[in-house]
PDB file of C-alpha atoms in Angstrom:
ATOM      1  CA  MET A 109     264.801 124.203 144.274  1.00 59.00           C
ATOM      2  CA  ASN A 110     261.542 125.675 142.963  1.00 65.00           C
ATOM      3  CA  LEU A 111     262.533 124.607 139.424  1.00 71.00           C
ATOM      4  CA  VAL A 112     264.055 121.224 140.236  1.00 72.00           C
ATOM      5  CA  ILE A 113     260.835 119.554 141.409  1.00 75.00           C
ATOM      6  CA  PRO A 114     258.748 120.455 138.273  1.00 74.00           C
ATOM      7  CA  ILE A 115     261.616 119.338 136.032  1.00 74.00           C
ATOM      8  CA  LEU A 116     261.873 115.995 137.842  1.00 76.00           C
ATOM      9  CA  VAL A 117     258.095 115.496 137.662  1.00 72.00           C
ATOM     10  CA  LEU A 118     258.044 116.249 133.905  1.00 78.00           C
ATOM     11  CA  GLY A 119     261.007 113.941 133.347  1.00 77.00           C
ATOM     12  CA  ILE A 120     259.352 111.063 135.232  1.00 80.00           C
ATOM     13  CA  MET A 121     256.060 111.628 133.362  1.00 83.00           C
ATOM     14  CA  GLY A 122     257.866 111.639 130.029  1.00 81.00           C
ATOM     15  CA  PHE A 123     259.649 108.420 130.907  1.00 80.00           C
ATOM     16  CA  LEU A 124     256.384 106.730 131.944  1.00 81.00           C
ATOM     17  CA  PHE A 125     254.589 107.916 128.771  1.00 81.00           C
ATOM     18  CA  ALA A 126     257.436 106.567 126.648  1.00 81.00           C
ATOM     19  CA  ILE A 127     257.134 103.146 128.293  1.00 84.00           C
ATOM     20  CA  ILE A 128     253.341 103.138 127.844  1.00 82.00           C
ATOM     21  CA  LEU A 129     253.584 104.137 124.177  1.00 80.00           C
ATOM     22  CA  GLY A 130     256.206 101.462 123.583  1.00 77.00           C
ATOM     23  CA  VAL A 131     254.019  98.766 125.130  1.00 76.00           C
ATOM     24  CA  VAL A 132     250.913  99.926 123.233  1.00 74.00           C
ATOM     25  CA  SER A 133     252.703 100.170 119.874  1.00 71.00           C
ATOM     26  CA  ASN A 134     254.193  96.709 120.339  1.00 69.00           C
ATOM     27  CA  LYS A 135     250.825  95.216 121.343  1.00 70.00           C
ATOM     28  CA  PHE A 136     248.905  96.722 118.412  1.00 67.00           C
ATOM     29  CA  ARG A 137     251.688  96.460 115.851  1.00 63.00           C
ATOM     30  CA  VAL A 138     250.484  95.471 112.378  1.00 59.00           C
ATOM     31  CA  GLU A 139     252.746  93.089 110.545  1.00 63.00           C
ATOM     32  CA  VAL A 140     253.646  94.471 107.109  1.00 66.00           C
ATOM     33  CA  ASP A 141     254.354  92.143 104.222  1.00 79.00           C
ATOM     34  CA  GLU A 142     257.941  92.751 103.101  1.00 87.00           C
ATOM     35  CA  LYS A 143     257.046  91.981  99.491  1.00 88.00           C
ATOM     36  CA  GLU A 144     254.168  94.464  99.621  1.00 89.00           C
ATOM     37  CA  GLN A 145     256.560  97.164 100.826  1.00 90.00           C
ATOM     38  CA  LYS A 146     259.003  96.446  98.020  1.00 91.00           C
ATOM     39  CA  VAL A 147     256.235  96.404  95.407  1.00 91.00           C
ATOM     40  CA  SER A 148     254.902  99.699  96.747  1.00 91.00           C
ATOM     41  CA  LEU A 149     258.342 101.275  96.383  1.00 92.00           C
ATOM     42  CA  ALA A 150     258.616  99.972  92.805  1.00 92.00           C
ATOM     43  CA  LEU A 151     255.307 101.553  91.775  1.00 93.00           C
ATOM     44  CA  PRO A 152     255.447 105.104  90.335  1.00 91.00           C
ATOM     45  CA  GLY A 153     253.249 106.653  93.035  1.00 89.00           C
ATOM     46  CA  ALA A 154     250.832 108.238  90.572  1.00 85.00           C
ATOM     47  CA  ASN A 155     247.761 107.027  92.505  1.00 88.00           C
ATOM     48  CA  CYS A 156     245.730 107.367  89.302  1.00 86.00           C
ATOM     49  CA  GLY A 157     243.532 104.317  89.884  1.00 84.00           C
ATOM     50  CA  ALA A 158     244.065 103.015  86.342  1.00 84.00           C
ATOM     51  CA  CYS A 159     244.881  99.596  87.788  1.00 87.00           C
ATOM     52  CA  GLY A 160     241.402  99.377  89.283  1.00 84.00           C
ATOM     53  CA  TYR A 161     242.616  99.605  92.883  1.00 90.00           C
ATOM     54  CA  PRO A 162     242.507 102.559  95.315  1.00 87.00           C
ATOM     55  CA  GLY A 163     245.902 104.081  94.621  1.00 89.00           C
ATOM     56  CA  CYS A 164     249.354 102.537  94.488  1.00 92.00           C
ATOM     57  CA  ALA A 165     249.089 101.175  98.029  1.00 91.00           C
ATOM     58  CA  GLY A 166     245.967  99.210  97.084  1.00 91.00           C
ATOM     59  CA  CYS A 167     247.641  97.955  93.932  1.00 93.00           C
ATOM     60  CA  ALA A 168     250.754  96.866  95.854  1.00 91.00           C
ATOM     61  CA  HIS A 169     248.622  94.961  98.377  1.00 91.00           C
ATOM     62  CA  ALA A 170     246.682  93.208  95.600  1.00 92.00           C
ATOM     63  CA  ILE A 171     249.866  92.192  93.787  1.00 92.00           C
ATOM     64  CA  ALA A 172     251.516  90.949  96.982  1.00 91.00           C
ATOM     65  CA  GLN A 173     248.410  88.883  97.798  1.00 91.00           C
ATOM     66  CA  GLY A 174     248.309  87.397  94.304  1.00 90.00           C
ATOM     67  CA  GLU A 175     245.022  89.153  93.523  1.00 91.00           C
ATOM     68  CA  ALA A 176     246.500  91.245  90.711  1.00 90.00           C
ATOM     69  CA  PRO A 177     249.124  90.465  88.049  1.00 91.00           C
ATOM     70  CA  VAL A 178     252.602  91.944  88.210  1.00 90.00           C
ATOM     71  CA  GLU A 179     251.681  94.003  85.115  1.00 89.00           C
ATOM     72  CA  ALA A 180     248.739  95.662  86.916  1.00 90.00           C
ATOM     73  CA  CYS A 181     250.310  99.127  86.811  1.00 91.00           C
ATOM     74  CA  VAL A 182     249.701 100.438  83.283  1.00 85.00           C
ATOM     75  CA  VAL A 183     251.464 103.692  84.111  1.00 85.00           C
ATOM     76  CA  GLY A 184     254.748 102.015  85.009  1.00 87.00           C
ATOM     77  CA  GLY A 185     254.800  99.932  81.854  1.00 85.00           C
ATOM     78  CA  LYS A 186     257.221  97.101  81.180  1.00 85.00           C
ATOM     79  CA  LYS A 187     260.045  98.534  83.321  1.00 88.00           C
ATOM     80  CA  VAL A 188     257.960  98.555  86.502  1.00 91.00           C
ATOM     81  CA  ALA A 189     256.349  95.209  85.635  1.00 90.00           C
ATOM     82  CA  ASP A 190     259.798  93.612  85.335  1.00 91.00           C
ATOM     83  CA  GLN A 191     260.874  95.050  88.706  1.00 92.00           C
ATOM     84  CA  ILE A 192     257.735  93.792  90.432  1.00 91.00           C
ATOM     85  CA  ALA A 193     258.032  90.395  88.746  1.00 90.00           C
ATOM     86  CA  GLU A 194     261.544  90.049  90.160  1.00 92.00           C
ATOM     87  CA  ILE A 195     260.252  90.935  93.641  1.00 92.00           C
ATOM     88  CA  MET A 196     257.440  88.407  93.362  1.00 91.00           C
ATOM     89  CA  GLY A 197     259.663  85.721  91.849  1.00 89.00           C
ATOM     90  CA  GLN A 198     257.656  85.661  88.636  1.00 87.00           C
ATOM     91  CA  VAL A 199     258.151  86.418  84.973  1.00 80.00           C
ATOM     92  CA  ALA A 200     256.324  89.450  83.590  1.00 77.00           C
ATOM     93  CA  GLY A 201     254.183  88.763  80.569  1.00 72.00           C
ATOM     94  CA  SER A 202     254.586  90.722  77.366  1.00 66.00           C
ATOM     95  CA  SER A 203     252.509  93.895  77.332  1.00 72.00           C
ATOM     96  CA  THR A 204     251.774  96.210  74.429  1.00 80.00           C
ATOM     97  CA  LYS A 205     252.160  99.924  75.052  1.00 87.00           C
ATOM     98  CA  GLN A 206     248.928 101.749  74.387  1.00 91.00           C
ATOM     99  CA  VAL A 207     247.910 105.341  73.819  1.00 94.00           C
ATOM    100  CA  ALA A 208     244.600 107.204  73.883  1.00 96.00           C
ATOM    101  CA  VAL A 209     243.058 108.544  70.680  1.00 97.00           C
ATOM    102  CA  VAL A 210     240.206 111.037  70.322  1.00 97.00           C
ATOM    103  CA  LYS A 211     238.300 109.666  67.341  1.00 97.00           C
ATOM    104  CA  CYS A 212     236.938 112.959  66.065  1.00 96.00           C
ATOM    105  CA  ASN A 213     238.309 115.521  63.616  1.00 93.00           C
ATOM    106  CA  GLY A 214     235.366 117.921  63.750  1.00 94.00           C
ATOM    107  CA  ASP A 215     236.871 121.140  65.080  1.00 93.00           C
ATOM    108  CA  CYS A 216     235.200 124.572  65.153  1.00 90.00           C
ATOM    109  CA  GLU A 217     235.688 125.203  61.413  1.00 92.00           C
ATOM    110  CA  LYS A 218     234.779 121.767  60.092  1.00 94.00           C
ATOM    111  CA  ALA A 219     231.827 120.664  62.224  1.00 95.00           C
ATOM    112  CA  GLN A 220     228.388 122.285  62.337  1.00 95.00           C
ATOM    113  CA  GLU A 221     226.739 123.292  65.599  1.00 94.00           C
ATOM    114  CA  SER A 222     223.022 123.112  66.336  1.00 93.00           C
ATOM    115  CA  TYR A 223     223.002 125.925  68.905  1.00 93.00           C
ATOM    116  CA  ASN A 224     225.236 128.184  71.003  1.00 91.00           C
ATOM    117  CA  TYR A 225     226.011 126.693  74.377  1.00 92.00           C
ATOM    118  CA  SER A 226     226.796 128.980  77.340  1.00 89.00           C
ATOM    119  CA  GLY A 227     226.266 126.690  80.315  1.00 90.00           C
ATOM    120  CA  ILE A 228     228.679 124.826  82.602  1.00 93.00           C
ATOM    121  CA  ASP A 229     231.871 123.985  80.722  1.00 93.00           C
ATOM    122  CA  ASP A 230     231.594 120.232  81.137  1.00 96.00           C
ATOM    123  CA  CYS A 231     230.791 117.711  78.395  1.00 96.00           C
ATOM    124  CA  ARG A 232     228.754 115.596  80.811  1.00 95.00           C
ATOM    125  CA  VAL A 233     226.492 118.556  81.503  1.00 95.00           C
ATOM    126  CA  GLN A 234     226.244 119.762  77.917  1.00 95.00           C
ATOM    127  CA  ILE A 235     225.261 116.340  76.576  1.00 94.00           C
ATOM    128  CA  ALA A 236     222.076 116.499  78.661  1.00 91.00           C
ATOM    129  CA  LEU A 237     220.896 119.411  76.493  1.00 90.00           C
ATOM    130  CA  PHE A 238     219.742 117.820  73.227  1.00 90.00           C
ATOM    131  CA  ASP A 239     222.807 115.558  73.158  1.00 91.00           C
ATOM    132  CA  GLY A 240     225.199 118.520  72.970  1.00 94.00           C
ATOM    133  CA  LYS A 241     225.722 121.463  70.631  1.00 94.00           C
ATOM    134  CA  LYS A 242     227.374 119.502  67.801  1.00 94.00           C
ATOM    135  CA  SER A 243     225.109 118.654  64.873  1.00 95.00           C
ATOM    136  CA  CYS A 244     226.923 115.336  64.720  1.00 95.00           C
ATOM    137  CA  SER A 245     225.760 113.334  67.714  1.00 94.00           C
ATOM    138  CA  TYR A 246     229.090 111.455  67.712  1.00 96.00           C
ATOM    139  CA  GLY A 247     231.371 114.504  67.782  1.00 95.00           C
ATOM    140  CA  CYS A 248     233.664 115.927  70.457  1.00 96.00           C
ATOM    141  CA  LEU A 249     231.807 118.622  72.433  1.00 95.00           C
ATOM    142  CA  GLY A 250     234.994 120.554  73.155  1.00 95.00           C
ATOM    143  CA  CYS A 251     234.446 121.385  76.827  1.00 95.00           C
ATOM    144  CA  GLY A 252     237.762 119.800  77.771  1.00 96.00           C
ATOM    145  CA  THR A 253     236.386 117.516  80.478  1.00 97.00           C
ATOM    146  CA  CYS A 254     238.832 114.802  79.434  1.00 97.00           C
ATOM    147  CA  VAL A 255     241.700 117.308  79.440  1.00 97.00           C
ATOM    148  CA  ASN A 256     240.841 118.436  82.964  1.00 96.00           C
ATOM    149  CA  HIS A 257     240.690 114.847  84.221  1.00 94.00           C
ATOM    150  CA  CYS A 258     243.965 113.653  82.688  1.00 95.00           C
ATOM    151  CA  PRO A 259     246.337 113.139  85.645  1.00 91.00           C
ATOM    152  CA  PHE A 260     249.407 113.261  83.400  1.00 92.00           C
ATOM    153  CA  ASN A 261     248.753 116.451  81.387  1.00 94.00           C
ATOM    154  CA  ALA A 262     248.759 114.346  78.237  1.00 96.00           C
ATOM    155  CA  MET A 263     245.730 116.049  76.661  1.00 97.00           C
ATOM    156  CA  TYR A 264     245.090 119.527  75.325  1.00 97.00           C
ATOM    157  CA  MET A 265     242.425 121.523  73.483  1.00 96.00           C
ATOM    158  CA  LYS A 266     242.919 122.928  69.994  1.00 95.00           C
ATOM    159  CA  ASP A 267     240.240 124.600  67.855  1.00 94.00           C
ATOM    160  CA  GLY A 268     237.492 123.296  70.101  1.00 93.00           C
ATOM    161  CA  ILE A 269     238.503 119.653  70.043  1.00 95.00           C
ATOM    162  CA  ALA A 270     240.520 117.443  72.398  1.00 97.00           C
ATOM    163  CA  HIS A 271     243.894 116.040  71.365  1.00 97.00           C
ATOM    164  CA  VAL A 272     246.331 113.568  72.946  1.00 97.00           C
ATOM    165  CA  ASP A 273     250.077 114.013  73.370  1.00 97.00           C
ATOM    166  CA  ARG A 274     251.200 110.499  72.454  1.00 94.00           C
ATOM    167  CA  GLU A 275     254.530 110.821  74.260  1.00 93.00           C
ATOM    168  CA  LYS A 276     252.950 111.852  77.566  1.00 93.00           C
ATOM    169  CA  CYS A 277     249.983 109.461  77.483  1.00 94.00           C
ATOM    170  CA  VAL A 278     250.356 106.407  79.720  1.00 90.00           C
ATOM    171  CA  ALA A 279     247.015 104.810  78.743  1.00 91.00           C
ATOM    172  CA  CYS A 280     245.559 105.146  82.242  1.00 90.00           C
ATOM    173  CA  GLY A 281     242.076 105.220  80.690  1.00 91.00           C
ATOM    174  CA  LYS A 282     240.762 108.187  82.691  1.00 93.00           C
ATOM    175  CA  CYS A 283     239.805 110.071  79.531  1.00 95.00           C
ATOM    176  CA  VAL A 284     238.078 106.989  78.125  1.00 95.00           C
ATOM    177  CA  GLU A 285     235.962 106.679  81.276  1.00 94.00           C
ATOM    178  CA  ILE A 286     235.014 110.358  81.509  1.00 96.00           C
ATOM    179  CA  CYS A 287     234.026 111.002  77.864  1.00 97.00           C
ATOM    180  CA  PRO A 288     230.196 110.981  77.622  1.00 96.00           C
ATOM    181  CA  LYS A 289     230.374 110.526  73.838  1.00 95.00           C
ATOM    182  CA  ASN A 290     232.569 107.408  74.094  1.00 96.00           C
ATOM    183  CA  ILE A 291     234.810 108.681  71.304  1.00 97.00           C
ATOM    184  CA  ILE A 292     238.114 108.208  73.130  1.00 97.00           C
ATOM    185  CA  THR A 293     239.705 104.799  72.859  1.00 96.00           C
ATOM    186  CA  LEU A 294     243.016 103.097  73.575  1.00 94.00           C
ATOM    187  CA  VAL A 295     245.015 101.743  70.652  1.00 94.00           C
ATOM    188  CA  PRO A 296     248.492 100.192  70.443  1.00 92.00           C
ATOM    189  CA  TYR A 297     251.200 102.850  70.353  1.00 92.00           C
ATOM    190  CA  ASP A 298     252.638 101.198  67.247  1.00 91.00           C
ATOM    191  CA  GLN A 299     249.326 101.393  65.409  1.00 92.00           C
ATOM    192  CA  LYS A 300     250.188 103.299  62.226  1.00 94.00           C
ATOM    193  CA  ALA A 301     246.754 104.640  61.242  1.00 96.00           C
ATOM    194  CA  VAL A 302     243.540 105.743  62.952  1.00 96.00           C
ATOM    195  CA  VAL A 303     240.170 106.711  61.478  1.00 97.00           C
ATOM    196  CA  LYS A 304     239.264 109.811  63.491  1.00 97.00           C
ATOM    197  CA  CYS A 305     235.511 109.525  63.273  1.00 97.00           C
ATOM    198  CA  MET A 306     232.846 107.546  65.131  1.00 96.00           C
ATOM    199  CA  SER A 307     229.750 108.477  63.116  1.00 96.00           C
ATOM    200  CA  HIS A 308     227.529 105.646  61.910  1.00 95.00           C
ATOM    201  CA  ASP A 309     225.261 108.031  59.998  1.00 96.00           C
ATOM    202  CA  LYS A 310     224.824 107.604  56.265  1.00 95.00           C
ATOM    203  CA  GLY A 311     227.176 109.553  54.042  1.00 94.00           C
ATOM    204  CA  LYS A 312     224.671 112.199  52.949  1.00 94.00           C
ATOM    205  CA  ASP A 313     223.791 112.940  56.582  1.00 95.00           C
ATOM    206  CA  VAL A 314     227.449 113.156  57.593  1.00 96.00           C
ATOM    207  CA  ARG A 315     228.237 115.659  54.822  1.00 93.00           C
ATOM    208  CA  GLY A 316     225.631 118.077  56.150  1.00 93.00           C
ATOM    209  CA  LYS A 317     227.122 118.014  59.642  1.00 95.00           C
ATOM    210  CA  CYS A 318     230.891 117.689  59.312  1.00 96.00           C
ATOM    211  CA  LYS A 319     233.436 118.290  56.554  1.00 95.00           C
ATOM    212  CA  VAL A 320     235.834 115.664  57.883  1.00 96.00           C
ATOM    213  CA  GLY A 321     233.460 112.883  58.899  1.00 96.00           C
ATOM    214  CA  CYS A 322     233.612 109.367  57.500  1.00 97.00           C
ATOM    215  CA  ILE A 323     230.943 108.851  54.809  1.00 96.00           C
ATOM    216  CA  GLY A 324     231.519 105.113  54.443  1.00 95.00           C
ATOM    217  CA  CYS A 325     232.603 105.414  50.812  1.00 96.00           C
ATOM    218  CA  THR A 326     234.793 102.273  51.148  1.00 96.00           C
ATOM    219  CA  LEU A 327     237.704 103.855  49.213  1.00 97.00           C
ATOM    220  CA  CYS A 328     240.145 103.135  52.055  1.00 97.00           C
ATOM    221  CA  GLN A 329     239.052  99.502  52.173  1.00 97.00           C
ATOM    222  CA  LYS A 330     239.318  99.141  48.406  1.00 96.00           C
ATOM    223  CA  THR A 331     242.787 100.714  48.429  1.00 97.00           C
ATOM    224  CA  TYR A 332     244.096  98.607  51.322  1.00 97.00           C
ATOM    225  CA  PRO A 333     241.719  95.797  52.396  1.00 96.00           C
ATOM    226  CA  GLU A 334     244.208  94.505  54.958  1.00 96.00           C
ATOM    227  CA  GLY A 335     244.211  97.860  56.753  1.00 96.00           C
ATOM    228  CA  PHE A 336     240.572  98.935  56.889  1.00 97.00           C
ATOM    229  CA  GLU A 337     237.079  97.563  57.237  1.00 96.00           C
ATOM    230  CA  ILE A 338     233.599  99.089  56.909  1.00 96.00           C
ATOM    231  CA  ASN A 339     230.845  98.528  59.445  1.00 94.00           C
ATOM    232  CA  LYS A 340     227.506 100.396  59.429  1.00 93.00           C
ATOM    233  CA  PHE A 341     228.696 103.222  57.167  1.00 95.00           C
ATOM    234  CA  LEU A 342     231.878 103.751  59.203  1.00 96.00           C
ATOM    235  CA  ALA A 343     235.452 102.847  58.288  1.00 96.00           C
ATOM    236  CA  SER A 344     237.762 101.631  61.018  1.00 95.00           C
ATOM    237  CA  GLU A 345     241.416 100.712  61.090  1.00 95.00           C
ATOM    238  CA  LYS A 346     242.466  97.135  61.656  1.00 94.00           C
ATOM    239  CA  ILE A 347     244.660  96.691  64.718  1.00 89.00           C
ATOM    240  CA  ASP A 348     247.916  95.340  63.349  1.00 88.00           C
ATOM    241  CA  GLU A 349     251.357  96.856  63.916  1.00 83.00           C
ATOM    242  CA  ASN A 350     252.696  95.077  60.820  1.00 90.00           C
ATOM    243  CA  LEU A 351     250.537  96.976  58.330  1.00 94.00           C
ATOM    244  CA  ASP A 352     252.340  98.577  55.395  1.00 95.00           C
ATOM    245  CA  LEU A 353     252.905 102.286  56.061  1.00 95.00           C
ATOM    246  CA  GLU A 354     252.955 103.297  52.400  1.00 96.00           C
ATOM    247  CA  MET A 355     249.681 101.495  51.706  1.00 97.00           C
ATOM    248  CA  LEU A 356     248.107 103.210  54.692  1.00 97.00           C
ATOM    249  CA  LYS A 357     249.249 106.563  53.339  1.00 96.00           C
ATOM    250  CA  GLN A 358     247.719 105.756  49.964  1.00 97.00           C
ATOM    251  CA  ALA A 359     244.426 104.879  51.624  1.00 97.00           C
ATOM    252  CA  ALA A 360     244.530 108.118  53.638  1.00 97.00           C
ATOM    253  CA  GLU A 361     245.107 110.126  50.446  1.00 97.00           C
ATOM    254  CA  LYS A 362     242.091 108.441  48.821  1.00 96.00           C
ATOM    255  CA  CYS A 363     239.824 109.428  51.724  1.00 97.00           C
ATOM    256  CA  PRO A 364     237.695 112.312  50.369  1.00 96.00           C
ATOM    257  CA  ASN A 365     237.164 113.865  53.812  1.00 96.00           C
ATOM    258  CA  GLY A 366     240.655 113.337  55.217  1.00 95.00           C
ATOM    259  CA  CYS A 367     239.483 111.504  58.325  1.00 95.00           C
ATOM    260  CA  ILE A 368     242.326 108.967  58.324  1.00 97.00           C
ATOM    261  CA  HIS A 369     245.368 109.976  60.375  1.00 96.00           C
ATOM    262  CA  VAL A 370     248.653 108.181  59.673  1.00 96.00           C
ATOM    263  CA  TYR A 371     251.523 108.153  62.185  1.00 92.00           C
ATOM    264  CA  GLU A 372     255.029 108.118  60.721  1.00 82.00           C
TER     265      GLU A 372
END
């Protein structure tokens, strides 16, 4: 009998608490948009923020409310956009796959340094000290800040310069945002050639700082005018997936400093 009474009391209390919780949860229940739930499930769950919203939940809410397009998730690409479009009763627009490119070739052997840096291993910190250790004020500082901030492990360091794994990159733009030199950009995945230099210095000044910098000699433009243009002593590729691969290769071979990279 000594045990029966406490058990009964606990049982009655549990029953009363269950009723109270049921009433409270029903009273304060938040209605969830069914479409928002489905969109949330369709998203990859990366929570990278590349869409401009606070995580996938924020993106799903914006899409469901019509505040964001069905293609808002750059990580998911066309497959996810098509799924979300079906949920929303829309048609997904055509989107071009993009990839990040570090527009610098100046590794440890090819680029000059103004001083030895031994501070915090972060490009944003180093740039505050005389614009960084590189003689070229446009060059990659090699601290790997972009690599450390890539949520998809699509970047790596080699010979003191950042590189992008094109197959892993989802064009989330995190590396573009974090680079204090603004030398990382997004280009179409099908882009066949990239000039890996951002220096607008005159040719003679570039030669004294980097062996692989663009000197604005115009040879690439003369070889293939449809593929390259010159602006303020710097060559840049024209964004066109229909450019002739062989002509791009010829232009790259003409480049005296080898700063044009061609993708097969």
